[in-house]
Short mmCIF file of N, CA, C and O in Angstrom, two decimals:
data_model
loop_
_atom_site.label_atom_id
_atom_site.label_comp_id
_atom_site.label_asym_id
_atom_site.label_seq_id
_atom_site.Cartn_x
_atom_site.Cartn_y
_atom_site.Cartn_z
N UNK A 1 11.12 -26.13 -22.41
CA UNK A 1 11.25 -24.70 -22.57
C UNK A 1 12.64 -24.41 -23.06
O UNK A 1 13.56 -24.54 -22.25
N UNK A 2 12.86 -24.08 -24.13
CA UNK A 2 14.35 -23.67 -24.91
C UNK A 2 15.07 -22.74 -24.31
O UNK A 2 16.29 -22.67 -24.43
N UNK A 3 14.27 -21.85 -23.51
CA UNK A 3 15.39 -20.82 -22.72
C UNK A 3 16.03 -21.75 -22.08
O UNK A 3 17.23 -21.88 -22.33
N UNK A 4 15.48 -22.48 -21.26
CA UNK A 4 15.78 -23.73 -19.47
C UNK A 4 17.16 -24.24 -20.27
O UNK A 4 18.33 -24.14 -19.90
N UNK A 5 16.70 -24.74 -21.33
CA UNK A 5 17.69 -25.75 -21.72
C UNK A 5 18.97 -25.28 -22.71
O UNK A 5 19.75 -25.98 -23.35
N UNK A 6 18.88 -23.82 -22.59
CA UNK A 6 20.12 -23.19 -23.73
C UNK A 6 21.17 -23.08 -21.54
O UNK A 6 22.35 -22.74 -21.52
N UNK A 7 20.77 -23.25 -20.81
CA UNK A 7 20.92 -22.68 -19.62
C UNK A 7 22.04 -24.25 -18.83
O UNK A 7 22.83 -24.33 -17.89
N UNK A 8 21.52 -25.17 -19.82
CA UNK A 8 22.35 -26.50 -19.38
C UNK A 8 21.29 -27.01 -18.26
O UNK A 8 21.77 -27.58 -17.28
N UNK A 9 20.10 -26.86 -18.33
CA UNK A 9 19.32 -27.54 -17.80
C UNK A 9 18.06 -28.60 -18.28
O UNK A 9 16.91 -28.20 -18.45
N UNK A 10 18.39 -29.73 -18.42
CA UNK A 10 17.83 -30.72 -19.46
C UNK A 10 16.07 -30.85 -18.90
O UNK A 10 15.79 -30.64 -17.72
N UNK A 11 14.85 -31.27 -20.10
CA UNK A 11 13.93 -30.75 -19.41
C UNK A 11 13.29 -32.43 -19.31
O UNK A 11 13.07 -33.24 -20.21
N UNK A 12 13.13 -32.52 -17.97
CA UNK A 12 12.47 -33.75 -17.77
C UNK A 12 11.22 -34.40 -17.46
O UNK A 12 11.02 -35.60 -17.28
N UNK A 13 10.36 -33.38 -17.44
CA UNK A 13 8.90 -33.42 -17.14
C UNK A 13 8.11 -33.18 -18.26
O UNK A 13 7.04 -33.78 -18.33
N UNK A 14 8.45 -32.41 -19.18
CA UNK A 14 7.74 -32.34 -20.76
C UNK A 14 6.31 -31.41 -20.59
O UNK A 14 5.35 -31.48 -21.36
N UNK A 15 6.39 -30.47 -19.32
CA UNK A 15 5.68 -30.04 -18.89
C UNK A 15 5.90 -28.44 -19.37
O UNK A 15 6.48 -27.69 -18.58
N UNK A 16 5.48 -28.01 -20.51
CA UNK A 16 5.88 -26.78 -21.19
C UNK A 16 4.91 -26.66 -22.44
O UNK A 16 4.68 -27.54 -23.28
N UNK A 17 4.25 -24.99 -22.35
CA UNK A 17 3.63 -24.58 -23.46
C UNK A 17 4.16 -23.11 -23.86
O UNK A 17 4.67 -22.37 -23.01
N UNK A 18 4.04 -22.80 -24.96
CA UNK A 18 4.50 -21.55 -25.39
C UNK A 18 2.97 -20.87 -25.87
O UNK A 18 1.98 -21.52 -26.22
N UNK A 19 3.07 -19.52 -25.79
CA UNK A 19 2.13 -19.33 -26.22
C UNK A 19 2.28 -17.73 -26.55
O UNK A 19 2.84 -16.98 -25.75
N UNK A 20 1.69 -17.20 -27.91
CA UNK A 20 2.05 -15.80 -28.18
C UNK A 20 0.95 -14.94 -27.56
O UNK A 20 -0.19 -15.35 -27.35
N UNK A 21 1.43 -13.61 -27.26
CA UNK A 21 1.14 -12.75 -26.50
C UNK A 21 1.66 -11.10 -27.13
O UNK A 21 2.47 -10.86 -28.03
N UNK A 22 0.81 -10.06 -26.23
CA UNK A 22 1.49 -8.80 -26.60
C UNK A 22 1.70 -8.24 -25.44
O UNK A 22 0.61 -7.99 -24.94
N UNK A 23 2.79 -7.84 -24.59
CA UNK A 23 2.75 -6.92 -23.45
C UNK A 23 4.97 -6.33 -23.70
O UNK A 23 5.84 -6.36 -24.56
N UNK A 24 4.74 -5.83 -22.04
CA UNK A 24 6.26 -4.96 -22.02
C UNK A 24 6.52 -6.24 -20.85
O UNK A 24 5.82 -7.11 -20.34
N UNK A 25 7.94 -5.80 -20.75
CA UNK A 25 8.59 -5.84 -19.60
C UNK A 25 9.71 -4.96 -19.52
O UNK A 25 10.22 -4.19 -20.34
N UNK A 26 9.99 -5.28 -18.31
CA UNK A 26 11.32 -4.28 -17.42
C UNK A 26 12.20 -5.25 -17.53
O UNK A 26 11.87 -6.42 -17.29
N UNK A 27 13.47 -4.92 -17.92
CA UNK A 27 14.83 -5.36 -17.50
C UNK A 27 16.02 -4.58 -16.58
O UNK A 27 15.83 -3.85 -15.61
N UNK A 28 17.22 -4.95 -17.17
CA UNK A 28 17.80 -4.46 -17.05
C UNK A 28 18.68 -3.06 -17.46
O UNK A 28 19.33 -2.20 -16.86
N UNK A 29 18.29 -3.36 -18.80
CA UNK A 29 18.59 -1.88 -19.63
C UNK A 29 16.66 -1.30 -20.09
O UNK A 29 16.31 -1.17 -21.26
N UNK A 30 16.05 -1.13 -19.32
CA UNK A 30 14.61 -0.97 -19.37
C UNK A 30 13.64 -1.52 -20.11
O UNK A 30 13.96 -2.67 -20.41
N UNK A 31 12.60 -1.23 -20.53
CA UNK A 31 11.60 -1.22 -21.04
C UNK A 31 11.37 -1.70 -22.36
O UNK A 31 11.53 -1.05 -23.39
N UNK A 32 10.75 -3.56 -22.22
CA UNK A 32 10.60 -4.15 -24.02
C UNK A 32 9.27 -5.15 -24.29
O UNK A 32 8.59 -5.90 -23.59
N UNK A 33 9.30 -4.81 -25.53
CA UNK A 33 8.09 -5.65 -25.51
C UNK A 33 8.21 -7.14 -25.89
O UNK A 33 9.00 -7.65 -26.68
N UNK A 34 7.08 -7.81 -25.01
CA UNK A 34 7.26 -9.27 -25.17
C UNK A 34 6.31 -9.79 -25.99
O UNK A 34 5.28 -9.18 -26.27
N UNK A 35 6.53 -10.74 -26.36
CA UNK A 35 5.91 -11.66 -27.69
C UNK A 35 5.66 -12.81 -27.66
O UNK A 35 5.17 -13.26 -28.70
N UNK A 36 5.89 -13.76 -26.53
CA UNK A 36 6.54 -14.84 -26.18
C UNK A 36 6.13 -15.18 -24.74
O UNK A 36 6.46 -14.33 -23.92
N UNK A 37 5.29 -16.57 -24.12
CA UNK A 37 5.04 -16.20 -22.84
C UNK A 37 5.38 -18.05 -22.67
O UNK A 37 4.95 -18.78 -23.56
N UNK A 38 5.97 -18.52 -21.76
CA UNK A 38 6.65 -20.19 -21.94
C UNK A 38 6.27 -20.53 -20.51
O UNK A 38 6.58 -19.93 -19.48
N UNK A 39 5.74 -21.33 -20.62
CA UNK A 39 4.87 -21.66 -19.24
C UNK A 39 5.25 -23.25 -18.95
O UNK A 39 5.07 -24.02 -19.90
N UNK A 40 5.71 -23.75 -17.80
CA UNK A 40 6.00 -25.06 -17.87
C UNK A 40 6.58 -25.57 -16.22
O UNK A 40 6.68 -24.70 -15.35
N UNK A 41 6.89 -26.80 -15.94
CA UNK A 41 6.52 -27.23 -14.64
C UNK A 41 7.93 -28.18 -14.74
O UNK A 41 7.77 -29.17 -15.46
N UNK A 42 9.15 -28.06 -14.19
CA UNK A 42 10.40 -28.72 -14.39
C UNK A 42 11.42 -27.62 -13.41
O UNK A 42 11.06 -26.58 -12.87
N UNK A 43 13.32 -28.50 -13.36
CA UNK A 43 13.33 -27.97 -12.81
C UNK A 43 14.29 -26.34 -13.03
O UNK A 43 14.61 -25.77 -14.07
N UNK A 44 14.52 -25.96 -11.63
CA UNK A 44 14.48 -24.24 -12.13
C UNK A 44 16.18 -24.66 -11.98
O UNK A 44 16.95 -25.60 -11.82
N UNK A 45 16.10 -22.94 -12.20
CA UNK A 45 17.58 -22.67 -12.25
C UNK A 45 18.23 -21.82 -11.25
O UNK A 45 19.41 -21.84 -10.89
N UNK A 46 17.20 -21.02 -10.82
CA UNK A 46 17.64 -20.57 -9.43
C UNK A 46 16.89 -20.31 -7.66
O UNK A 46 17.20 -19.86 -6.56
N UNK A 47 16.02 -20.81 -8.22
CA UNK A 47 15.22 -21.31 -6.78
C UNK A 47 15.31 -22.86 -5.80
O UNK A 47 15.62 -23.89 -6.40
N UNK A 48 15.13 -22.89 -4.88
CA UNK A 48 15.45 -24.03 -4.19
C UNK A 48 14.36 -25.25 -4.35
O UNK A 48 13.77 -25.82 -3.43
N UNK A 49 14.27 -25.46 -5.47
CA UNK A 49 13.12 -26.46 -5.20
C UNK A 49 13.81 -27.65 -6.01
O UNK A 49 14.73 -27.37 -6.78
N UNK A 50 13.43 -28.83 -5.87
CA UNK A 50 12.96 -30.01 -7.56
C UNK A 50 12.74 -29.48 -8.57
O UNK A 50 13.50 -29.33 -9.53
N UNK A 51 11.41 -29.09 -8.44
CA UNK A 51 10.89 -28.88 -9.37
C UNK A 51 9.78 -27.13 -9.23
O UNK A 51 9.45 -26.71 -8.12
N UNK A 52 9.46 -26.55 -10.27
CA UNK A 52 8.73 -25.18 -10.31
C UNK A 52 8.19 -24.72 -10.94
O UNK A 52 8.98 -24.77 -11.88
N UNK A 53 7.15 -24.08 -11.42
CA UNK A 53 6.50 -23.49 -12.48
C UNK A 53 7.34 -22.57 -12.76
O UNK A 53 7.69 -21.79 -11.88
N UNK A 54 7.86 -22.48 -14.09
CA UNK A 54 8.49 -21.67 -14.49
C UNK A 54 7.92 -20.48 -15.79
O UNK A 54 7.20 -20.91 -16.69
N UNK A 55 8.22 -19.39 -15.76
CA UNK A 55 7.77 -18.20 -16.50
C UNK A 55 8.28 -17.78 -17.15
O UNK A 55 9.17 -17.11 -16.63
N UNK A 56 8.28 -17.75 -18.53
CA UNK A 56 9.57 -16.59 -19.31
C UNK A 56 8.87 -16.13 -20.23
O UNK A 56 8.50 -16.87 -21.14
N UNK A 57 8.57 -14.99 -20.20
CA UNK A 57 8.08 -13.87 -20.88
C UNK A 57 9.59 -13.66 -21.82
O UNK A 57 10.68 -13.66 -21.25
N UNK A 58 9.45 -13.51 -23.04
CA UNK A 58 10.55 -13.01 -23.81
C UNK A 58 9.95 -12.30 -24.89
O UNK A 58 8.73 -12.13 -24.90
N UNK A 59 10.72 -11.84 -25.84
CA UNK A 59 10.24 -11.42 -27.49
C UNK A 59 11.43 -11.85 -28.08
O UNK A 59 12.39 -11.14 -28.38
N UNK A 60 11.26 -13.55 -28.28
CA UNK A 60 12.11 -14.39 -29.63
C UNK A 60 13.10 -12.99 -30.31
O UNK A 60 14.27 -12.77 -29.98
N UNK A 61 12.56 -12.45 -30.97
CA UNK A 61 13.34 -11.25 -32.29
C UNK A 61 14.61 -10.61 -31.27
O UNK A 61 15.74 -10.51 -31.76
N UNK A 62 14.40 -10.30 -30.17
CA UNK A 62 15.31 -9.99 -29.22
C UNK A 62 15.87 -10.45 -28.24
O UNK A 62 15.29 -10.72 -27.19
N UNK A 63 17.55 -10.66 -28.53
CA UNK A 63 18.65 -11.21 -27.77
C UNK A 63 18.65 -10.55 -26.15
O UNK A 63 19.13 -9.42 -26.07
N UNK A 64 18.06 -11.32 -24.62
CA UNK A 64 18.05 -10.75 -23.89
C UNK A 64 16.86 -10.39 -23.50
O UNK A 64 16.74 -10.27 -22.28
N UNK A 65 15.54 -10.09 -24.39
CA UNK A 65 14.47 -9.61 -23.98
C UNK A 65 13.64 -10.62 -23.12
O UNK A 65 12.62 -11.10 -23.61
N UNK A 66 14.13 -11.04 -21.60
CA UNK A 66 13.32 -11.90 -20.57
C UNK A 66 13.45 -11.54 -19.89
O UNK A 66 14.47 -10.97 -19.50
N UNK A 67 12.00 -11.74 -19.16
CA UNK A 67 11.73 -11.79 -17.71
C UNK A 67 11.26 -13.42 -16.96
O UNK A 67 10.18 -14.02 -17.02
N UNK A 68 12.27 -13.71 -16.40
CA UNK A 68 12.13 -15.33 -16.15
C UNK A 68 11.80 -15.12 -14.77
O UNK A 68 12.22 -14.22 -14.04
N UNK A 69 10.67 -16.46 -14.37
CA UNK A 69 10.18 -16.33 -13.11
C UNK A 69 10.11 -17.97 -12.40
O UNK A 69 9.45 -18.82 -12.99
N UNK A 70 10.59 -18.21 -11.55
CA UNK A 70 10.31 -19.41 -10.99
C UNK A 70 9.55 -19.38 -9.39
O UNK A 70 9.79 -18.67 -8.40
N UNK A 71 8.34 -20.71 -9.68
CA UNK A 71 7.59 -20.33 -8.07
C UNK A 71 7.36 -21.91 -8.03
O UNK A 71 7.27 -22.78 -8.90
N UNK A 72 7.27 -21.90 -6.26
CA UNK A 72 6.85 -22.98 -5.93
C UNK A 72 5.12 -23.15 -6.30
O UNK A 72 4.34 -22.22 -6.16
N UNK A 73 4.69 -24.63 -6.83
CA UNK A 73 3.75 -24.69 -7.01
C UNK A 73 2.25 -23.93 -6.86
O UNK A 73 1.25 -23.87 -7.58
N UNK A 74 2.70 -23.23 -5.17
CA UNK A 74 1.24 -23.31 -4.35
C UNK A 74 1.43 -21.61 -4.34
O UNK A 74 0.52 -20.94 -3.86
N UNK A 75 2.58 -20.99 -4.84
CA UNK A 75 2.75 -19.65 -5.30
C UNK A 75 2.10 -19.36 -6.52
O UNK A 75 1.31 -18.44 -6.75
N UNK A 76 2.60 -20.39 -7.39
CA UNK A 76 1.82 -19.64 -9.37
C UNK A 76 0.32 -19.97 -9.16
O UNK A 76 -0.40 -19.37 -9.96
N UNK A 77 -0.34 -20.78 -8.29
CA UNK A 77 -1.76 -20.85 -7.78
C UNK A 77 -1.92 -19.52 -7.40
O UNK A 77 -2.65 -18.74 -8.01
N UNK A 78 -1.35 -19.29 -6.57
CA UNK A 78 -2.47 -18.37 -5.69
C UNK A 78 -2.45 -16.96 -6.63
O UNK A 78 -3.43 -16.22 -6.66
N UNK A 79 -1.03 -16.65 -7.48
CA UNK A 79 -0.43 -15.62 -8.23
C UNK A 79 -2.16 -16.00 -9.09
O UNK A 79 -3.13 -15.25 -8.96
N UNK A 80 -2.16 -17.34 -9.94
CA UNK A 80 -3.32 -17.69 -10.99
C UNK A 80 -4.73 -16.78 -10.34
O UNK A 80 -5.51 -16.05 -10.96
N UNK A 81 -4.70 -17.07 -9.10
CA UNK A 81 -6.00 -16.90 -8.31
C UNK A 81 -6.05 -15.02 -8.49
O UNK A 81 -7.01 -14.42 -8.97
N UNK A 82 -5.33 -14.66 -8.20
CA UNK A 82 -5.07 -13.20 -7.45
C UNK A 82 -5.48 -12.67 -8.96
O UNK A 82 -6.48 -11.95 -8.99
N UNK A 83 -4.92 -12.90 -10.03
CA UNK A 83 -5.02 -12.23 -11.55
C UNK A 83 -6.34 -12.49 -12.06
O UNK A 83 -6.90 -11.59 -12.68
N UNK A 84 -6.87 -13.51 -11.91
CA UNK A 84 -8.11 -14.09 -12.20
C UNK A 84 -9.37 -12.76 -11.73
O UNK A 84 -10.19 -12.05 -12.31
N UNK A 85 -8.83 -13.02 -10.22
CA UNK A 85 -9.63 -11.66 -9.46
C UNK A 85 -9.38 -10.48 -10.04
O UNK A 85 -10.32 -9.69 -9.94
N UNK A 86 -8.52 -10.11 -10.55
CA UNK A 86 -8.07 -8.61 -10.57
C UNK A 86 -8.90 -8.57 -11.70
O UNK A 86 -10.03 -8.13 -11.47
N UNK A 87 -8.58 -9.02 -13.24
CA UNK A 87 -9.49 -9.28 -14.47
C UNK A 87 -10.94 -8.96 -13.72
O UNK A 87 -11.46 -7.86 -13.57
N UNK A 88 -11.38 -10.12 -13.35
CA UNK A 88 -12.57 -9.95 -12.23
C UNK A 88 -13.38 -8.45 -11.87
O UNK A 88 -14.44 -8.04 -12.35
N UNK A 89 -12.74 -7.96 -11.15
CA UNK A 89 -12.86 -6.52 -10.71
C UNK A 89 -12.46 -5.31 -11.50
O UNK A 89 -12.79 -4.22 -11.01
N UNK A 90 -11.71 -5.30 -12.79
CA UNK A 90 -11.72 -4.89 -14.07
C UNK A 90 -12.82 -4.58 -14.98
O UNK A 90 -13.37 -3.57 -15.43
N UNK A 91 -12.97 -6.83 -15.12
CA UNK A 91 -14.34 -6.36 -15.95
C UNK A 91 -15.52 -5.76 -15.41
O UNK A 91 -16.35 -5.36 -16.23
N UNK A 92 -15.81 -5.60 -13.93
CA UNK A 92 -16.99 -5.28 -12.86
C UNK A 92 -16.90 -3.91 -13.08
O UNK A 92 -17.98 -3.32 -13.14
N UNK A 93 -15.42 -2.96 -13.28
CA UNK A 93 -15.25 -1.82 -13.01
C UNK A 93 -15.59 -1.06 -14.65
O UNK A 93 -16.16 0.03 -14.73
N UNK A 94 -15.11 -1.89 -15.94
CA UNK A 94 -15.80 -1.14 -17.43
C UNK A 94 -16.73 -1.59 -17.09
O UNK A 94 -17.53 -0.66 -16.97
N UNK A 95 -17.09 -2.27 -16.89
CA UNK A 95 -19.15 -2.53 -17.22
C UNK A 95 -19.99 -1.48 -16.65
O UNK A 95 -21.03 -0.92 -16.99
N UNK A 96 -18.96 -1.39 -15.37
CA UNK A 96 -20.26 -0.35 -14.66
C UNK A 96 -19.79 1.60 -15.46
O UNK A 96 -20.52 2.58 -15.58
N UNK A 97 -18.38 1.40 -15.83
CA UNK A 97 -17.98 2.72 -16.49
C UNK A 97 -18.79 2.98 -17.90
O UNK A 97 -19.04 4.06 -18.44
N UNK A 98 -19.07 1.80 -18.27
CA UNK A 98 -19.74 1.92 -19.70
C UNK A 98 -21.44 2.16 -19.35
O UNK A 98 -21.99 2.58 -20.37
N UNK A 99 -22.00 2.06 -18.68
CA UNK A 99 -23.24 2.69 -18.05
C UNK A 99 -23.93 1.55 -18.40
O UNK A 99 -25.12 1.45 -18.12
#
């Protein structure tokens, strides 16, 4: 993951996909859109672990535009699980809105 490693953190697991996307995020100076979603399993930079699934939502074109996330394994599971459901109960909720 090129963010991890502009950060002085070398990546040793090779455990990283990028993949394009359209959504926002929140920062610090507010509200941007991301383009960019880097998904990968190495280690973090500010959580206490070895190793972590790590998250970085960015938009490449913009200097600053991340939201970086690090979780212990059995966290980005259950996070996987919980979104899965929500989609879930989404699509349950147009289907039944669409008659």
């Amino acid at each position: 993951m090129g963010t991890r490693e502009d950060e002085g953190n070398d990546m040793c697991t090779a455990i990283a996909e990028r993949h394009e996307f359209t959504g926002s995020g929140k920062g610090a100076n507010g509200w941007f859109h991301l383009r960019q979603l880097y998904v990968g399993y190495d280690h973090p930079v500010h959580v206490d672990l070895e190793h972590a699934v790590l998250l970085d939502f960015v938009d490449e074109a913009r200097p600053g535009a991340r939201v970086a996330v690090e979780l212990p394994r059995d966290a980005a599971r259950d996070l996987a699980h919980r979104i899965l459901a929500t989609i879930d109960a989404a699509d349950a909720y147009e289907a039944a809105a669409a008659g």
